[in-house]
C-alpha positions as a printed NumPy array, in Angstrom:
array([[-41.206, -30.705, 143.675],
       [-38.585, -33.321, 142.966],
       [-38.332, -34.196, 139.261],
       [-37.246, -37.77 , 140.01 ],
       [-40.494, -38.409, 141.911],
       [-42.813, -37.104, 139.214],
       [-40.888, -37.273, 135.943],
       [-40.127, -40.995, 135.806],
       [-39.032, -41.716, 132.202],
       [-35.419, -41.49 , 131.281],
       [-34.698, -44.522, 129.175],
       [-32.864, -44.173, 125.907],
       [-35.93 , -45.47 , 124.048],
       [-38.143, -42.804, 125.599],
       [-35.531, -40.176, 124.75 ],
       [-35.473, -41.243, 121.092],
       [-39.262, -41.358, 120.974],
       [-39.425, -37.775, 122.177],
       [-36.937, -36.618, 119.549],
       [-39.015, -38.314, 116.845],
       [-41.998, -36.15 , 117.804],
       [-39.994, -32.921, 117.687],
       [-40.638, -30.777, 114.582],
       [-39.436, -27.297, 115.563],
       [-36.237, -25.724, 116.857],
       [-38.064, -24.567, 119.987],
       [-39.165, -28.11 , 120.823],
       [-35.728, -29.573, 120.164],
       [-33.747, -27.038, 122.199],
       [-36.091, -27.186, 125.195],
       [-35.689, -27.926, 128.926],
       [-37.17 , -31.374, 128.351],
       [-34.477, -32.355, 125.836],
       [-31.835, -30.998, 128.181],
       [-33.267, -33.022, 131.084],
       [-33.449, -36.196, 128.97 ],
       [-29.904, -35.727, 127.704],
       [-28.397, -35.2  , 131.173],
       [-29.928, -38.16 , 132.99 ],
       [-27.035, -40.596, 133.174],
       [-23.265, -41.008, 132.939],
       [-20.915, -38.643, 131.145],
       [-20.5  , -41.059, 128.223],
       [-24.259, -41.453, 127.935],
       [-24.719, -37.682, 128.039],
       [-22.242, -37.225, 125.184],
       [-24.024, -39.932, 123.182],
       [-27.392, -38.287, 123.719],
       [-26.034, -34.883, 122.736],
       [-24.832, -36.487, 119.49 ],
       [-28.359, -37.752, 118.889],
       [-29.757, -34.25 , 119.508],
       [-27.301, -32.947, 116.893],
       [-28.384, -35.633, 114.415],
       [-32.043, -34.743, 114.951],
       [-31.251, -31.066, 114.422],
       [-29.697, -31.945, 111.072],
       [-32.761, -33.994, 110.1  ],
       [-34.853, -30.9  , 110.826],
       [-32.494, -28.834, 108.632],
       [-31.328, -26.773, 111.633],
       [-27.654, -27.215, 110.808],
       [-26.967, -23.536, 110.074],
       [-24.932, -22.427, 113.103],
       [-25.699, -25.715, 114.85 ],
       [-22.604, -25.832, 117.072],
       [-23.339, -22.379, 118.391],
       [-27.02 , -23.251, 118.937],
       [-26.103, -26.36 , 120.923],
       [-23.666, -24.386, 123.049],
       [-26.181, -21.613, 123.745],
       [-28.923, -24.155, 124.518],
       [-26.78 , -26.006, 127.091],
       [-25.542, -22.77 , 128.637],
       [-29.055, -21.283, 128.877],
       [-30.392, -24.347, 130.691],
       [-27.453, -24.431, 133.12 ],
       [-27.943, -20.747, 133.872],
       [-31.687, -21.213, 134.415],
       [-31.082, -24.202, 136.703],
       [-28.579, -22.211, 138.748],
       [-30.875, -19.189, 138.901],
       [-34.163, -20.83 , 139.954],
       [-32.868, -23.909, 141.704],
       [-33.27 , -27.641, 141.225],
       [-36.821, -27.905, 142.573],
       [-38.238, -25.122, 140.42 ],
       [-36.384, -26.376, 137.364],
       [-37.745, -29.886, 138.068],
       [-41.287, -28.505, 138.295],
       [-40.887, -26.877, 134.886],
       [-39.586, -30.17 , 133.489],
       [-42.669, -31.931, 134.907],
       [-44.933, -29.439, 133.162],
       [-43.005, -29.787, 129.902],
       [-43.176, -33.555, 130.069],
       [-46.895, -33.557, 130.888],
       [-47.531, -31.35 , 127.838],
       [-45.426, -33.684, 125.704],
       [-47.391, -36.729, 126.912],
       [-50.754, -35.069, 126.377],
       [-49.717, -33.93 , 122.946],
       [-48.59 , -37.417, 122.   ],
       [-51.809, -39.012, 123.239],
       [-53.927, -36.405, 121.496],
       [-51.948, -36.955, 118.335],
       [-52.502, -40.726, 118.529],
       [-56.198, -40.345, 119.391],
       [-56.904, -37.802, 116.655],
       [-55.108, -39.476, 113.77 ],
       [-56.467, -38.188, 110.488],
       [-58.109, -40.783, 108.227],
       [-56.577, -41.503, 104.837],
       [-58.01 , -39.047, 102.327],
       [-59.291, -40.813,  99.213],
       [-61.009, -39.383,  96.114],
       [-63.348, -41.242,  93.804],
       [-62.755, -41.153,  90.047],
       [-65.876, -38.999,  89.664],
       [-64.66 , -36.512,  92.258],
       [-61.318, -36.263,  90.505],
       [-62.987, -35.855,  87.115],
       [-65.246, -33.057,  88.393],
       [-62.688, -31.408,  90.679],
       [-61.851, -27.799,  89.906],
       [-58.066, -27.837,  89.628],
       [-56.346, -24.503,  88.956],
       [-54.554, -24.364,  85.599],
       [-50.774, -24.312,  85.435],
       [-49.436, -20.834,  86.026],
       [-46.675, -19.601,  83.756],
       [-43.955, -17.021,  84.17 ],
       [-43.392, -17.208,  80.405],
       [-46.405, -18.544,  78.528],
       [-45.883, -22.106,  77.25 ],
       [-42.19 , -22.113,  78.236],
       [-41.546, -21.435,  81.94 ],
       [-44.193, -22.571,  84.463],
       [-44.314, -21.948,  88.213],
       [-42.534, -24.631,  90.288],
       [-39.073, -26.127,  90.335],
       [-37.286, -26.348,  86.998],
       [-33.834, -27.348,  85.821],
       [-32.06 , -25.992,  82.75 ],
       [-29.625, -28.691,  81.636],
       [-26.855, -28.003,  79.123],
       [-23.178, -28.504,  78.445],
       [-20.698, -25.869,  79.661],
       [-20.037, -22.769,  77.553],
       [-23.138, -23.182,  75.411],
       [-24.814, -19.89 ,  76.369],
       [-26.969, -20.827,  79.385],
       [-26.009, -17.775,  81.432],
       [-26.935, -15.409,  78.6  ],
       [-30.314, -17.135,  78.373],
       [-30.967, -16.951,  82.135],
       [-30.023, -13.263,  82.329],
       [-32.203, -12.486,  79.306],
       [-35.073, -14.371,  80.981],
       [-34.713, -12.429,  84.261],
       [-34.561,  -9.084,  82.454],
       [-37.527,  -9.902,  80.216],
       [-39.773, -11.033,  83.085],
       [-38.801,  -8.044,  85.226],
       [-39.631,  -5.686,  82.343],
       [-42.717,  -7.604,  81.201],
       [-41.201,  -8.03 ,  77.731],
       [-41.386, -11.154,  75.512],
       [-38.812, -13.891,  76.018],
       [-37.991, -15.998,  72.936],
       [-41.046, -14.341,  71.325],
       [-43.38 , -15.653,  74.072],
       [-45.353, -13.308,  76.386],
       [-44.163, -12.956,  79.967],
       [-46.078, -12.168,  83.161],
       [-44.259,  -9.249,  84.745],
       [-42.764, -10.054,  88.151],
       [-39.686,  -9.229,  90.159],
       [-36.78 , -11.605,  89.504],
       [-33.726, -12.729,  91.459],
       [-30.641, -14.104,  89.715],
       [-28.028, -15.893,  91.825],
       [-25.151, -15.609,  89.347],
       [-22.713, -17.669,  91.388],
       [-20.129, -18.005,  88.609],
       [-20.119, -14.283,  87.744],
       [-19.28 , -10.97 ,  89.359],
       [-20.669,  -7.398,  89.24 ],
       [-18.382,  -6.238,  86.425],
       [-19.268,  -9.039,  84.032],
       [-22.963,  -8.799,  84.96 ],
       [-22.95 ,  -5.071,  84.214],
       [-21.433,  -5.629,  80.752],
       [-23.942,  -8.343,  79.951],
       [-26.953,  -6.335,  81.125],
       [-25.889,  -3.379,  78.97 ],
       [-25.4  ,  -5.69 ,  75.985],
       [-28.848,  -7.252,  76.31 ],
       [-30.693,  -4.003,  77.061],
       [-29.307,  -2.451,  73.844],
       [-29.401,   1.107,  75.174],
       [-32.677,   0.76 ,  77.093],
       [-32.915,   1.299,  80.837],
       [-32.536,  -1.897,  82.865],
       [-35.544,  -2.878,  85.038],
       [-35.23 ,  -1.952,  88.703],
       [-37.035,  -5.098,  89.931],
       [-34.425,  -7.516,  88.574],
       [-32.118,  -8.387,  91.48 ],
       [-28.713, -10.105,  91.329],
       [-26.485, -11.768,  93.917],
       [-23.059, -13.285,  93.356],
       [-22.639, -15.505,  96.431],
       [-24.926, -17.773,  98.415],
       [-24.615, -20.463, 101.089],
       [-25.167, -24.089, 100.218],
       [-28.423, -25.786, 101.077],
       [-26.884, -27.413, 104.154],
       [-25.559, -24.025, 105.243],
       [-28.828, -22.051, 105.152],
       [-29.566, -21.268, 101.477],
       [-33.338, -21.551, 101.822],
       [-33.325, -19.437, 104.986],
       [-31.499, -16.691, 103.097],
       [-33.802, -16.974, 100.084],
       [-36.904, -17.085, 102.258],
       [-35.908, -13.917, 104.112],
       [-35.195, -12.062, 100.874],
       [-38.487, -13.168,  99.321],
       [-40.322, -12.024, 102.454],
       [-38.742,  -8.587, 101.973],
       [-39.517,  -8.611,  98.211],
       [-42.857, -10.398,  97.71 ],
       [-43.   ,  -9.165,  94.113],
       [-40.264, -11.677,  93.14 ],
       [-41.788, -14.728,  91.452],
       [-38.772, -15.971,  89.485],
       [-35.542, -17.092,  91.168],
       [-32.708, -18.444,  89.009],
       [-29.661, -20.186,  90.495],
       [-26.597, -20.539,  88.287],
       [-25.378, -23.228,  88.969],
       [-26.644, -26.227,  90.939],
       [-23.133, -27.333,  91.877],
       [-22.645, -24.109,  93.837],
       [-25.591, -24.662,  96.2  ],
       [-26.265, -28.377,  96.529],
       [-25.206, -30.016,  99.817],
       [-21.667, -31.342,  99.93 ],
       [-21.479, -35.069,  99.308],
       [-21.022, -37.285, 102.347],
       [-18.833, -40.394, 102.439],
       [-20.653, -43.564, 101.324],
       [-23.782, -41.539, 100.471],
       [-25.956, -42.802,  97.614],
       [-25.752, -40.029,  95.005],
       [-29.187, -40.742,  93.523],
       [-30.92 , -40.65 ,  96.915],
       [-29.066, -37.481,  97.897],
       [-29.992, -35.711,  94.643],
       [-33.615, -36.778,  94.942],
       [-33.786, -35.576,  98.55 ],
       [-32.383, -32.097,  98.047],
       [-34.292, -31.545,  94.788],
       [-37.447, -32.526,  96.665],
       [-36.647, -29.885,  99.279],
       [-36.14 , -27.255,  96.561],
       [-39.426, -28.234,  94.903],
       [-41.297, -27.97 ,  98.193],
       [-39.796, -24.507,  98.711],
       [-40.816, -23.332,  95.226],
       [-44.339, -24.743,  95.544],
       [-44.891, -23.306,  99.013],
       [-43.788, -19.872,  97.794],
       [-45.742, -20.021,  94.534],
       [-42.649, -19.081,  92.54 ],
       [-40.594, -20.484,  89.698],
       [-37.225, -21.673,  90.982],
       [-35.068, -22.385,  87.929],
       [-31.739, -24.151,  88.545],
       [-28.939, -24.24 ,  85.952],
       [-27.156, -27.592,  85.77 ],
       [-23.915, -28.221,  83.854],
       [-23.394, -31.654,  82.363],
       [-19.921, -33.057,  82.773],
       [-17.617, -33.246,  79.773],
       [-18.342, -36.352,  77.742],
       [-21.481, -37.173,  79.713],
       [-24.507, -38.332,  77.738],
       [-27.168, -35.62 ,  77.757],
       [-29.983, -38.141,  78.222],
       [-28.339, -39.407,  81.4  ],
       [-27.297, -36.018,  82.717],
       [-30.51 , -35.234,  84.567],
       [-32.144, -38.658,  85.062],
       [-31.466, -38.639,  88.8  ],
       [-32.881, -35.128,  89.357],
       [-35.608, -35.016,  86.719],
       [-38.036, -37.153,  88.711],
       [-38.269, -34.675,  91.563],
       [-38.627, -31.507,  89.466],
       [-41.698, -29.809,  88.061],
       [-40.147, -29.273,  84.64 ],
       [-36.848, -29.667,  82.817],
       [-35.406, -27.662,  79.929],
       [-32.667, -29.318,  77.892],
       [-30.524, -27.029,  75.769],
       [-28.361, -29.015,  73.36 ],
       [-26.312, -28.632,  70.207],
       [-25.294, -31.409,  67.85 ],
       [-22.029, -29.552,  67.334],
       [-20.597, -26.909,  69.653],
       [-19.869, -24.628,  66.676],
       [-23.501, -24.691,  65.495],
       [-25.597, -21.571,  65.994],
       [-28.801, -23.61 ,  66.301],
       [-29.691, -25.6  ,  69.403],
       [-32.633, -27.723,  70.454],
       [-34.807, -26.394,  73.29 ],
       [-36.706, -29.313,  74.836],
       [-39.245, -28.704,  77.607],
       [-40.532, -31.706,  79.573],
       [-42.545, -32.059,  82.759],
       [-45.048, -34.231,  84.576],
       [-47.963, -31.831,  84.104],
       [-47.   , -30.097,  80.862],
       [-46.913, -31.308,  77.293],
       [-43.425, -31.991,  75.968],
       [-42.232, -29.418,  73.469],
       [-39.229, -29.375,  71.19 ],
       [-38.203, -26.146,  69.532],
       [-35.181, -24.819,  67.704],
       [-33.407, -21.686,  68.886],
       [-30.299, -19.943,  67.59 ],
       [-27.721, -17.746,  69.275],
       [-27.303, -14.295,  67.734],
       [-23.617, -13.651,  68.445],
       [-23.861,  -9.963,  67.577],
       [-26.609,  -9.365,  70.175],
       [-25.637, -12.232,  72.543],
       [-29.27 , -13.286,  72.628],
       [-31.088, -16.53 ,  71.893],
       [-33.712, -16.27 ,  69.137],
       [-36.656, -18.631,  68.735],
       [-36.773, -20.224,  65.288],
       [-39.821, -22.453,  65.764],
       [-40.741, -26.038,  66.477],
       [-38.66 , -28.863,  65.068],
       [-41.488, -29.649,  62.62 ],
       [-41.694, -26.008,  61.515],
       [-37.949, -25.831,  60.965],
       [-38.014, -29.081,  58.965],
       [-40.81 , -27.66 ,  56.784],
       [-38.893, -24.403,  56.267],
       [-35.776, -26.307,  55.255],
       [-37.783, -28.442,  52.846],
       [-39.174, -25.315,  51.202],
       [-35.702, -23.768,  51.007],
       [-34.298, -26.907,  49.402],
       [-37.215, -26.817,  46.936],
       [-36.536, -23.18 ,  46.053],
       [-32.852, -23.945,  45.502],
       [-33.485, -27.045,  43.366],
       [-32.184, -26.664,  39.771],
       [-34.999, -29.003,  38.649],
       [-37.637, -26.596,  40.011],
       [-35.852, -23.583,  38.561],
       [-35.656, -25.242,  35.135],
       [-39.346, -26.225,  35.149],
       [-40.41 , -22.719,  36.131],
       [-38.448, -21.204,  33.242],
       [-39.962, -23.685,  30.795],
       [-43.551, -23.417,  32.02 ],
       [-43.679, -19.655,  32.363],
       [-43.14 , -19.513,  28.595],
       [-45.764, -20.14 ,  25.922],
       [-48.964, -21.857,  27.092],
       [-47.482, -23.151,  30.367],
       [-46.812, -26.714,  29.203],
       [-43.707, -28.62 ,  28.21 ],
       [-43.301, -32.08 ,  26.694],
       [-40.045, -33.936,  26.125],
       [-37.807, -36.767,  27.287],
       [-35.567, -36.814,  30.339],
       [-32.423, -36.258,  28.272],
       [-33.834, -33.053,  26.819],
       [-34.896, -31.831,  30.262],
       [-31.366, -32.406,  31.579],
       [-29.907, -30.541,  28.595],
       [-32.213, -27.548,  29.188],
       [-31.311, -27.622,  32.889],
       [-27.633, -27.208,  32.091],
       [-28.5  , -24.304,  29.778],
       [-30.779, -22.475,  32.247],
       [-29.096, -23.124,  35.597],
       [-25.552, -24.146,  34.582],
       [-25.972, -27.199,  36.822],
       [-26.646, -30.902,  36.327],
       [-30.239, -31.69 ,  37.282],
       [-29.262, -35.254,  38.233],
       [-26.435, -37.74 ,  37.669],
       [-28.585, -39.775,  35.251],
       [-32.017, -39.982,  33.667],
       [-33.065, -42.575,  36.243],
       [-31.943, -40.297,  39.081],
       [-33.869, -37.417,  37.528],
       [-37.027, -39.565,  37.393],
       [-36.692, -40.372,  41.079],
       [-36.037, -36.737,  42.048],
       [-39.091, -35.464,  40.166],
       [-41.258, -38.177,  41.733],
       [-40.214, -36.936,  45.18 ],
       [-40.917, -33.34 ,  44.168],
       [-44.385, -33.929,  42.682],
       [-46.446, -33.115,  45.844],
       [-44.617, -29.865,  46.554],
       [-44.505, -28.947,  42.847],
       [-48.29 , -28.89 ,  42.872],
       [-48.529, -27.264,  46.308],
       [-46.171, -24.363,  45.624],
       [-46.24 , -23.904,  41.845],
       [-49.431, -25.676,  40.711],
       [-47.331, -27.896,  38.408],
       [-48.693, -31.288,  37.327],
       [-46.635, -33.979,  35.624],
       [-47.68 , -36.996,  33.576],
       [-46.504, -39.254,  30.714],
       [-47.736, -39.226,  27.094],
       [-47.096, -41.547,  24.131],
       [-44.983, -40.388,  21.208],
       [-45.333, -41.446,  17.589],
       [-42.725, -44.228,  17.769],
       [-44.429, -46.1  ,  20.595],
       [-42.268, -44.569,  23.272],
       [-43.328, -42.102,  25.959],
       [-42.495, -38.539,  26.779],
       [-42.929, -36.446,  29.882],
       [-45.328, -33.571,  30.135],
       [-45.513, -30.806,  32.712],
       [-48.276, -28.269,  32.982],
       [-48.388, -25.175,  35.174],
       [-51.937, -24.29 ,  36.196],
       [-52.066, -20.66 ,  35.008],
       [-54.998, -18.343,  34.375],
       [-54.206, -18.47 ,  30.662],
       [-53.997, -22.269,  30.639],
       [-57.107, -23.964,  32.018],
       [-57.186, -27.239,  30.067],
       [-57.959, -30.164,  32.38 ],
       [-55.408, -32.933,  32.822],
       [-56.468, -36.415,  31.614],
       [-56.619, -38.484,  34.833],
       [-55.54 , -41.695,  33.112],
       [-52.425, -39.994,  31.782],
       [-51.113, -38.752,  35.177],
       [-47.957, -40.803,  35.698],
       [-44.553, -40.349,  37.27 ],
       [-41.634, -39.289,  35.085],
       [-39.949, -42.273,  33.43 ],
       [-37.213, -42.48 ,  30.845]])
């Protein structure tokens, strides 16, 4: 059977149309592609082989592509020589007939656009977000963004060890799973020292895995990861430190935003399809604004963690978790240099409240009032000058620069004075027509009610 008599197409347009329908390596490197690509002049053949290479790259088949192309061409030449032109042409006819039928079936069986009503969406049973670390690290693609040398690698290693052991991370419960840490800026010696430091004498978990090299995404990273996850299905957390080590190399004239969005989308699809958390560490460049550092990758991720310090020498850092499907959280953590471990301090609001209480406890005004009101019947009356004099005597400090400043400070303290020490303050008239300031501590031995009309702020 002569292929030219039965297999009639051969135009460049038909060739491109076929390549557009190809979705697998088997379809691309087939007899039909070989036949299409070898239909015309030598220059045309070279051009079509270039197009085959481009399509292979679109399908992410670039790992070992040159060798694959060479093997594919050699295999077809050997088959043609072995079975002869007529038999090879008959196989091409069959391949092309299957391609045509598949294309027609695909066009005739196009799936309708799937649309949900508002009621269906409202009543739909949607699985809740799964977490690796409750409230902090969900399943999906995440990015940990921070400046260099801030302690990210210590945090990631601590996370992998905690999840592998089923121990709390930053005081939050973990769901025990196997973990894989691609520590691409470290080596075995440093990793060993760090593991021993964090384990503090305890045995390290066997199901925490580490690797110190990996191919880039355009060189087969996801193939390597996929194979390892197939061998170790217990692994549900994969951390890559850092993004710059695995992202595809930039191409000339390539739009950086589009490139970042594309490869992050591929990583997200990989994480979602595997049902794992894929957490990528991303360094911000020196001097780069933190808010801008992840704008171009944040849109394609499931969640983002920003670790930031106002000053590099500070022990405290903000831990901000954001995501499309999770509520934004801002917490404060601190780095324990002795243990090389991050410690959760609380939410920003909790830390602010703690600091307010600490400032209250350290206030010489509060300390002076406590000394005065714990004596006698728990009340004290006098002018601002006298209160300042007693403050110097009791605390050896100035309560305020002036009487007016003292009045303002006490006014600001009034709510917390009552909340923490049950101290009320008001103004009373003296015999000369002036006014004095009275404080009363609500004690069990002092139950007289305060006159409501007399409750005023301290004035001089």
